[in-house]
Coordinates of C-alpha atoms in Angstrom, one line a residue:
M56 CA 86.1 -107.0 55.5
L57 CA 87.6 -107.1 52.0
G58 CA 86.5 -110.6 51.4
A59 CA 82.8 -109.5 51.8
K60 CA 83.1 -106.9 49.0
P61 CA 82.0 -108.2 45.6
A62 CA 85.0 -106.9 43.7
W63 CA 87.4 -108.3 46.3
A64 CA 85.8 -111.7 46.9
S65 CA 87.5 -113.5 44.0
P66 CA 91.1 -112.1 44.7
C67 CA 90.7 -112.9 48.4
A68 CA 89.6 -116.5 47.7
A69 CA 92.5 -116.9 45.2
S70 CA 95.0 -115.6 47.7
R71 CA 94.4 -118.5 50.1
G72 CA 95.9 -121.0 47.7
I73 CA 99.2 -119.0 47.3
R74 CA 102.3 -119.9 49.2
A75 CA 104.0 -116.8 50.5
T76 CA 107.4 -118.3 49.8
D77 CA 106.6 -118.9 46.1
R78 CA 107.6 -115.6 44.6
A79 CA 106.6 -116.6 41.0
A80 CA 103.1 -117.6 42.2
V81 CA 102.7 -114.4 44.2
R82 CA 103.7 -112.4 41.1
R83 CA 101.2 -114.3 38.9
F84 CA 98.5 -113.7 41.5
F85 CA 98.8 -110.0 41.4
E86 CA 99.1 -109.9 37.6
D87 CA 96.0 -112.0 37.1
N88 CA 93.8 -110.3 39.7
F89 CA 94.8 -106.6 39.9
T90 CA 95.1 -103.5 37.8
V91 CA 97.8 -101.0 38.8
Y92 CA 97.0 -97.3 39.0
Q93 CA 99.6 -94.6 39.7
I94 CA 98.5 -92.2 42.5
R95 CA 99.0 -88.6 41.6
N96 CA 98.6 -85.3 43.4
V97 CA 96.0 -82.7 42.7
D98 CA 98.4 -80.9 40.3
R99 CA 99.0 -84.3 38.5
T100 CA 102.6 -84.6 39.8
S101 CA 103.7 -88.0 40.9
R102 CA 106.1 -87.2 43.8
G103 CA 105.2 -87.3 47.4
V104 CA 106.7 -88.3 50.8
L105 CA 107.3 -91.6 52.6
T106 CA 107.8 -91.4 56.4
G107 CA 108.0 -94.0 59.1
Y108 CA 106.3 -94.8 62.4
Y109 CA 106.5 -97.5 65.0
E110 CA 105.0 -98.8 68.3
P111 CA 106.8 -97.1 71.2
V112 CA 107.8 -98.9 74.4
M113 CA 108.2 -97.0 77.6
R114 CA 108.3 -97.5 81.4
G115 CA 105.2 -96.9 83.5
S116 CA 103.0 -98.0 86.3
R117 CA 99.4 -99.0 86.9
R118 CA 99.3 -96.6 89.7
Y119 CA 100.4 -93.1 90.4
D120 CA 104.0 -93.4 91.9
P121 CA 106.6 -90.7 91.0
P122 CA 108.2 -90.5 88.6
Y123 CA 105.2 -92.1 87.0
V124 CA 102.9 -89.1 87.1
Y125 CA 101.6 -88.6 83.6
P126 CA 98.2 -90.4 83.1
V127 CA 97.3 -92.4 80.0
Y128 CA 93.6 -92.0 79.6
G129 CA 90.9 -94.4 78.3
V130 CA 87.7 -93.2 76.6
P131 CA 86.2 -90.4 78.6
R132 CA 82.8 -91.2 80.2
D133 CA 81.4 -87.8 79.4
I134 CA 82.2 -87.7 75.7
L135 CA 79.3 -87.3 73.3
F136 CA 79.0 -87.7 69.5
L137 CA 77.1 -85.8 66.9
D138 CA 77.0 -86.9 63.2
S139 CA 77.9 -83.7 61.4
R140 CA 76.0 -84.9 58.3
K141 CA 72.7 -84.3 60.3
L142 CA 73.5 -80.7 61.0
P143 CA 71.4 -78.2 59.0
A144 CA 73.1 -75.4 57.0
G145 CA 74.2 -72.5 59.1
A146 CA 74.4 -74.6 62.3
R147 CA 77.6 -72.9 63.3
S148 CA 76.4 -69.4 62.8
E149 CA 72.8 -69.7 64.2
P150 CA 71.4 -70.7 67.6
M151 CA 70.9 -74.4 67.7
M152 CA 69.3 -76.8 70.2
A153 CA 69.8 -80.5 70.7
R154 CA 68.9 -83.4 72.9
I155 CA 71.1 -86.3 74.2
E156 CA 70.2 -90.0 73.6
G157 CA 72.8 -92.1 75.3
R158 CA 76.1 -90.8 73.9
T159 CA 74.5 -89.4 70.8
V160 CA 73.6 -85.7 70.3
V161 CA 70.5 -85.2 68.2
P162 CA 70.2 -81.7 66.7
L163 CA 66.6 -80.4 66.8
T164 CA 64.4 -78.5 64.3
A165 CA 62.2 -75.6 65.4
L166 CA 59.2 -77.9 65.4
S167 CA 60.8 -80.7 67.5
M168 CA 62.2 -78.2 70.0
S169 CA 58.7 -77.1 71.1
R170 CA 57.8 -80.7 71.9
A171 CA 61.0 -82.1 73.4
K172 CA 62.2 -82.4 77.0
G173 CA 65.7 -82.3 78.1
V174 CA 66.8 -79.8 75.4
Y175 CA 70.2 -78.1 75.5
A176 CA 71.8 -75.3 73.7
L177 CA 74.3 -76.5 71.1
D178 CA 77.6 -74.7 70.7
L179 CA 79.8 -76.4 68.1
G180 CA 82.7 -73.9 68.5
N181 CA 85.8 -74.8 66.5
S182 CA 85.2 -78.6 66.7
V183 CA 85.8 -80.6 63.5
P184 CA 84.3 -84.0 62.5
D185 CA 86.6 -87.0 62.3
I186 CA 87.4 -87.8 58.7
R187 CA 86.3 -91.4 59.1
D188 CA 83.0 -91.3 60.9
K189 CA 82.1 -87.6 60.4
K190 CA 81.2 -87.2 64.0
L191 CA 81.9 -84.3 66.3
R192 CA 83.2 -85.0 69.9
L193 CA 81.2 -83.0 72.4
R194 CA 80.3 -82.8 76.1
L195 CA 77.5 -81.4 78.3
V196 CA 78.4 -78.4 80.5
G197 CA 75.5 -77.0 82.5
G198 CA 72.7 -76.5 79.9
R199 CA 75.0 -76.3 76.9
I200 CA 76.6 -78.9 74.7
V201 CA 80.0 -77.7 73.8
P202 CA 83.2 -79.1 72.1
Y203 CA 85.1 -81.7 74.1
L204 CA 88.2 -80.7 76.1
S205 CA 91.3 -79.6 74.1
R206 CA 94.8 -81.0 74.9
A207 CA 95.6 -77.9 77.1
Q208 CA 92.4 -78.4 79.1
I209 CA 93.0 -82.1 79.5
E210 CA 96.6 -81.7 80.7
R211 CA 95.9 -78.8 83.1
G212 CA 92.7 -79.9 84.6
R213 CA 90.4 -82.7 85.5
I214 CA 88.9 -85.2 83.0
D215 CA 86.2 -87.7 83.5
A216 CA 88.1 -90.7 82.1
P217 CA 89.7 -93.9 83.4
V218 CA 93.4 -93.9 83.9
L219 CA 95.0 -97.0 82.2
A220 CA 98.5 -96.3 83.4
Y221 CA 101.0 -93.6 84.4
V222 CA 104.2 -92.9 82.6
A223 CA 107.3 -90.8 83.5
D224 CA 107.9 -89.2 80.2
P225 CA 105.5 -86.7 78.6
A226 CA 107.5 -86.7 75.4
M227 CA 106.9 -90.4 74.8
L228 CA 103.3 -90.1 75.9
Y229 CA 102.8 -87.5 73.2
S230 CA 104.7 -89.7 70.7
M231 CA 102.5 -92.7 71.6
Q232 CA 99.4 -90.6 70.9
L233 CA 100.7 -89.6 67.4
Q234 CA 101.7 -93.2 66.7
G235 CA 98.3 -94.5 67.8
A236 CA 99.6 -97.4 69.9
G237 CA 102.2 -98.3 72.4
K238 CA 103.5 -100.7 75.1
I239 CA 104.1 -99.8 78.7
V240 CA 106.5 -102.0 80.7
L241 CA 105.6 -102.1 84.4
P242 CA 108.1 -101.7 87.2
D243 CA 108.6 -105.5 87.6
G244 CA 110.2 -105.4 84.1
V245 CA 108.1 -108.3 82.9
S246 CA 104.4 -107.2 82.8
V247 CA 103.3 -105.2 79.9
I248 CA 100.2 -103.0 79.2
R249 CA 99.6 -102.9 75.4
L250 CA 97.5 -100.0 74.2
A251 CA 95.6 -99.4 71.0
Y252 CA 93.8 -96.3 69.7
A253 CA 90.3 -96.0 71.0
E254 CA 89.1 -92.4 70.5
Q255 CA 90.2 -88.8 70.0
N256 CA 88.9 -85.5 71.4
G257 CA 87.5 -84.1 68.2
Y258 CA 90.3 -81.7 67.2
A259 CA 92.4 -81.9 64.1
F260 CA 96.1 -82.6 64.5
N261 CA 98.1 -79.4 64.5
P262 CA 101.9 -79.7 64.9
P263 CA 103.1 -77.7 67.9
V264 CA 104.9 -74.5 67.3
A265 CA 107.9 -73.2 69.1
S266 CA 107.6 -70.3 71.5
A267 CA 110.3 -67.9 72.6
Q268 CA 111.0 -70.3 75.5
S269 CA 111.2 -73.5 73.5
K270 CA 115.0 -73.4 73.1
G271 CA 114.8 -75.3 69.8
R272 CA 113.9 -78.7 71.2
K273 CA 112.3 -80.9 68.6
I274 CA 111.0 -84.4 68.0
L275 CA 110.4 -86.2 64.7
V276 CA 107.2 -88.2 64.7
R277 CA 105.7 -89.7 61.5
G278 CA 107.9 -87.4 59.5
V279 CA 106.7 -84.3 61.3
E280 CA 109.4 -82.3 63.0
I281 CA 107.7 -80.8 66.1
A282 CA 109.0 -78.0 68.2
L283 CA 108.3 -78.5 71.9
E284 CA 107.5 -75.9 74.5
E285 CA 108.7 -76.4 78.1
G286 CA 107.8 -75.1 81.5
A287 CA 108.0 -75.9 85.1
V288 CA 106.9 -79.4 86.3
T289 CA 106.0 -79.8 89.9
I290 CA 106.5 -83.4 91.0
E291 CA 107.8 -85.3 93.9
N292 CA 111.2 -86.7 92.8
K293 CA 111.7 -90.4 93.4
P294 CA 114.6 -92.2 91.9
D295 CA 113.7 -94.8 89.2
T296 CA 116.6 -97.0 88.2
A297 CA 114.7 -98.7 85.4
T298 CA 115.6 -97.8 81.9
S299 CA 113.1 -97.3 79.1
D300 CA 113.3 -98.9 75.7
D301 CA 112.9 -95.3 74.5
T302 CA 115.8 -93.6 76.3
P303 CA 116.8 -90.0 75.9
Q304 CA 119.5 -91.0 73.5
S305 CA 116.9 -91.8 70.9
P306 CA 117.1 -89.8 67.6
L307 CA 113.3 -89.3 68.0
L308 CA 114.1 -86.6 70.5
R309 CA 117.2 -85.2 68.9
G310 CA 118.4 -82.0 70.3
A311 CA 117.2 -82.9 73.8
Q312 CA 119.5 -85.8 74.7
D313 CA 122.7 -83.7 74.8
E314 CA 121.3 -81.0 77.2
A315 CA 123.1 -80.9 80.5
V316 CA 121.0 -81.1 83.7
A317 CA 121.0 -77.7 85.2
D318 CA 120.5 -78.9 88.8
E319 CA 123.5 -81.1 89.8
D320 CA 121.4 -82.5 92.7
A321 CA 118.5 -83.5 90.4
S322 CA 117.4 -87.1 90.8
P323 CA 117.9 -89.7 88.0
D324 CA 114.3 -89.3 86.8
S325 CA 115.3 -85.8 85.6
A326 CA 116.6 -87.4 82.4
L327 CA 113.2 -89.0 81.8
L328 CA 111.7 -85.6 81.7
R329 CA 114.1 -84.5 79.1
G330 CA 114.3 -80.7 78.8
F331 CA 111.8 -80.0 81.6
N332 CA 112.6 -78.1 84.8
L333 CA 111.7 -80.0 88.0
A334 CA 110.7 -78.4 91.3
K335 CA 111.1 -80.7 94.3
G336 CA 108.9 -81.4 97.2
A337 CA 105.3 -81.6 95.9
T338 CA 103.0 -83.7 93.8
P339 CA 101.1 -82.6 90.6
A340 CA 97.5 -81.6 91.0
V341 CA 96.2 -84.2 88.6
R342 CA 93.4 -86.3 89.9
P343 CA 91.1 -88.0 87.4
S344 CA 87.6 -88.6 88.5
R345 CA 86.3 -92.0 89.6
V346 CA 84.9 -94.5 87.1
S347 CA 81.7 -94.7 89.1
T348 CA 80.9 -91.1 88.3
P349 CA 78.1 -91.2 85.6
S350 CA 78.2 -89.1 82.5
P351 CA 75.4 -86.5 81.9
A352 CA 73.8 -89.1 79.7
G353 CA 73.7 -91.7 82.5
K354 CA 76.4 -93.9 80.9
T355 CA 79.5 -95.3 82.6
G356 CA 81.7 -95.3 79.6
N357 CA 83.6 -97.8 77.5
A358 CA 84.0 -101.2 79.2
G359 CA 87.2 -101.8 77.2
A360 CA 88.8 -98.9 79.0
A361 CA 88.6 -100.5 82.5
P362 CA 91.7 -100.4 84.6
I363 CA 94.3 -103.1 83.7
D364 CA 94.9 -104.2 87.2
S365 CA 91.3 -105.0 88.0
P366 CA 88.9 -105.5 85.1
R367 CA 85.9 -105.6 87.5
A368 CA 87.0 -102.7 89.7
T369 CA 84.8 -99.7 90.0
N370 CA 87.7 -97.3 90.5
P371 CA 90.8 -96.8 88.4
P372 CA 94.2 -95.8 89.7
V373 CA 93.8 -92.2 90.9
A374 CA 96.5 -89.6 91.5
P375 CA 96.5 -88.1 94.9
L376 CA 94.9 -84.6 95.1
A377 CA 97.8 -82.2 95.6
T378 CA 97.9 -79.0 97.5
A379 CA 100.7 -77.7 95.2
A380 CA 100.1 -75.8 92.0
P381 CA 98.9 -77.8 89.0
I382 CA 101.5 -79.2 86.5
A383 CA 102.6 -76.2 84.5
Y384 CA 104.3 -77.9 81.6
T385 CA 103.1 -76.7 78.2
F386 CA 104.2 -79.7 76.2
A387 CA 102.6 -79.5 72.8
A388 CA 99.8 -77.3 74.1
S389 CA 99.4 -75.7 70.7
D390 CA 98.3 -79.1 69.3
P391 CA 94.6 -79.3 70.5
S392 CA 94.2 -83.0 69.5
Y393 CA 94.4 -85.7 72.1
V394 CA 94.2 -89.5 71.7
F395 CA 92.5 -91.9 74.2
F396 CA 93.5 -95.6 74.4
R397 CA 92.1 -99.1 75.1
P398 CA 94.0 -102.1 76.4
I399 CA 94.6 -105.0 74.1
P400 CA 96.3 -108.4 74.7
D401 CA 100.0 -108.3 74.4
S402 CA 100.1 -111.0 71.7
A403 CA 102.9 -111.7 69.2
A404 CA 100.9 -109.8 66.5
G405 CA 101.6 -106.1 65.9
P406 CA 99.5 -103.1 67.0
I407 CA 96.0 -102.7 65.7
G408 CA 95.6 -100.4 62.6
A409 CA 92.6 -98.5 61.2
L410 CA 91.2 -101.7 59.7
G411 CA 91.1 -103.4 63.1
V412 CA 93.8 -106.0 62.2
P413 CA 97.4 -106.2 63.5
L414 CA 100.0 -104.3 61.5
S415 CA 102.9 -106.3 60.0
P416 CA 106.4 -104.7 60.4
E417 CA 107.8 -103.4 57.1
R418 CA 104.7 -104.6 55.2
S419 CA 102.0 -102.3 56.6
A420 CA 101.5 -98.6 55.8
A421 CA 99.3 -95.7 56.8
I422 CA 97.7 -93.7 54.0
D423 CA 95.3 -90.9 53.6
P424 CA 91.9 -92.7 53.2
R425 CA 90.5 -89.6 51.4
T426 CA 92.5 -90.7 48.4
T427 CA 93.7 -94.3 48.8
P428 CA 91.3 -97.1 50.0
L429 CA 92.2 -98.9 53.2
G430 CA 93.0 -102.6 52.6
A431 CA 94.4 -102.1 49.1
P432 CA 98.0 -103.2 48.2
V433 CA 100.1 -100.2 47.6
F434 CA 103.5 -100.3 45.8
V435 CA 105.9 -97.6 47.1
D436 CA 109.2 -96.5 45.4
A437 CA 111.3 -94.4 47.7
S438 CA 114.6 -95.3 46.3
E439 CA 115.9 -91.7 45.6
G440 CA 117.5 -89.3 48.0
G441 CA 116.3 -88.8 51.5
S442 CA 118.0 -89.5 54.8
G443 CA 116.6 -93.0 55.4
A444 CA 117.0 -96.4 53.8
S445 CA 115.6 -97.0 50.3
I446 CA 112.3 -98.8 50.2
T447 CA 110.8 -100.3 47.0
R448 CA 108.2 -102.8 47.9
L449 CA 104.5 -103.8 48.0
L450 CA 102.8 -102.7 51.2
M451 CA 99.3 -103.1 52.6
A452 CA 97.3 -99.9 53.3
Q453 CA 96.1 -101.0 56.8
D454 CA 96.3 -97.8 58.8
A455 CA 95.6 -94.0 58.8
G456 CA 96.7 -91.1 60.9
G457 CA 96.0 -87.4 61.5
A458 CA 99.5 -86.5 60.3
I459 CA 99.2 -88.5 57.0
R460 CA 97.5 -86.1 54.6
G461 CA 97.8 -86.0 50.8
A462 CA 97.5 -88.2 47.8
V463 CA 101.1 -89.4 47.4
R464 CA 101.7 -89.8 51.1
A465 CA 102.4 -93.0 53.1
D466 CA 103.8 -93.9 56.5
Y467 CA 105.9 -97.1 56.7
F468 CA 105.4 -99.2 59.8
F469 CA 108.8 -100.4 61.1
G470 CA 107.6 -102.4 64.1
T471 CA 108.0 -102.2 67.9
G472 CA 110.7 -100.9 70.2
A473 CA 114.0 -99.0 70.1
Q474 CA 115.4 -100.3 66.8
A475 CA 112.1 -99.6 65.0
Q476 CA 112.0 -96.2 66.5
Q477 CA 115.5 -95.3 65.2
K478 CA 114.6 -96.4 61.7
A479 CA 111.3 -94.5 61.8
S480 CA 112.9 -91.3 63.0
R481 CA 115.3 -91.3 60.0
M482 CA 112.6 -92.1 57.4
K483 CA 111.5 -89.1 55.3
Q484 CA 112.0 -89.7 51.6
P485 CA 110.6 -88.5 48.3
A486 CA 108.4 -91.3 46.9
Q487 CA 106.0 -92.4 44.2
M488 CA 103.0 -94.6 44.8
W489 CA 100.8 -97.1 42.9
V490 CA 97.6 -98.7 44.2
L491 CA 96.5 -102.2 43.1
L492 CA 92.8 -102.7 42.7
P493 CA 90.8 -105.8 41.6
K494 CA 90.1 -106.0 37.9
G495 CA 86.6 -104.9 37.1
L496 CA 86.3 -102.7 40.2
R497 CA 84.6 -99.4 39.2
I498 CA 87.0 -96.5 39.6
S499 CA 85.3 -93.3 40.8
A500 CA 88.2 -90.8 41.3
K501 CA 87.7 -87.6 39.3
E502 CA 88.6 -84.0 39.3
S503 CA 86.1 -82.1 41.4
G504 CA 85.7 -79.1 43.6
V505 CA 85.7 -80.0 47.3
R506 CA 85.9 -78.0 50.4
V507 CA 89.2 -78.1 52.2
R508 CA 89.2 -77.5 56.0
G509 CA 90.3 -74.0 56.7
G510 CA 90.4 -72.9 53.1
P511 CA 88.3 -72.3 50.0
A512 CA 87.1 -74.9 47.6
M513 CA 89.8 -76.2 45.3
P514 CA 90.2 -79.0 42.8
S515 CA 91.0 -82.3 44.4
A516 CA 91.0 -86.0 43.5
D517 CA 88.2 -88.1 45.2
C518 CA 89.1 -91.5 46.6
V519 CA 89.7 -93.9 43.7
V520 CA 86.8 -96.1 44.8
S521 CA 83.3 -95.3 46.2
D522 CA 83.2 -97.3 49.4
P523 CA 82.4 -95.8 52.7
D524 CA 84.1 -98.6 54.6
L525 CA 87.4 -98.2 52.9
C526 CA 87.5 -94.6 51.6
V527 CA 86.5 -91.3 52.9
D528 CA 84.4 -88.7 51.1
D529 CA 85.8 -85.5 52.6
T530 CA 82.9 -83.2 51.8
Q531 CA 82.2 -82.4 55.4

């Protein structure tokens, strides 16, 4: 992508002749082709935060088989998209109508409504557009187009989406959603399902808050310390002797690993559901719909989200319909956002980042694309204080994430598995950042008044370059 940009063409061409092991040549390359700009906050201060993330590895199954009862969903077949930039002023406060073309929702004017067939009432509710594509995620219910299902609705009810796998641990499933990628090791201990981010449900990330029943359990993901709620989980207990790469002893779930099991007769899988109470003798009432069920728009969904065990199959693994009460756990229910995945080959390369290329351990970083352009080299200095290791090095801005917000803000990719997890969970340090941009590239960042979600207009720095592919104009 960068090589096709006029300003980047020359540096990209020059880089092909540089040997990575020739430190002097690498240094000359950057000095000859780039200008360094320090990234500053809105208030012109230079200090921010560097956190860490990783690709989790967990145990799971292609099919529902306790303790593997928590589904990992592909892209829903009934999800619709509306470009928020096509909405007229007052769309959220006045009655609106729309029609559906494939998966696209088209808002209608008063003139077009009188001539159109298949018109539905449009209720945008509290949905927010994704910062990258500016689209809202919606669905058709009866004669109304409404926001897509929230996390609580997805976890406690049915969803029209393929099931890519089932896992035993809701904590690690939530972590995988926040990390944006993950690996699931199947019961044979050899086969692996590798998953990449595919879609989200149209809600902004909102760190879960503790309730009176949360008992202080917390996880640390991408530098965000999250308080977890807990409740009763109705499952059929079945011993699972396999151990996960992300066992309860992980510092990611600190505070939960030392909890004693209240029921001495509880089966071994109790530890996998760390902090959750298990009621024996029933199965959860979770039964995803069949793949062959068409969406309201007549589409059958994303082909990339087909079941792993049978790419040509018409039906995904489906949990049995239970007569018991639904799963009652309220794990992170106050975070309405939800991530859907797609399977990718389990190659030696890392997980796929926001640029669509594999991430490199300890050389890739996630940034806020509303300030820093994707693809740019970023120098990070996090050598002072903090609880993690000092990091002072050049990284590539190849990823983004809902928890990564702010100008001087980066998330350091540590790699895959338990060791990377332990490093990532300790990384939260004060940092300074510099971005390297090709010489001659027009810089567009300026002080301006922009609207911030959930608040009034305030001064903010635009992205340093004007490029819709690499930077986000957050005016929607």
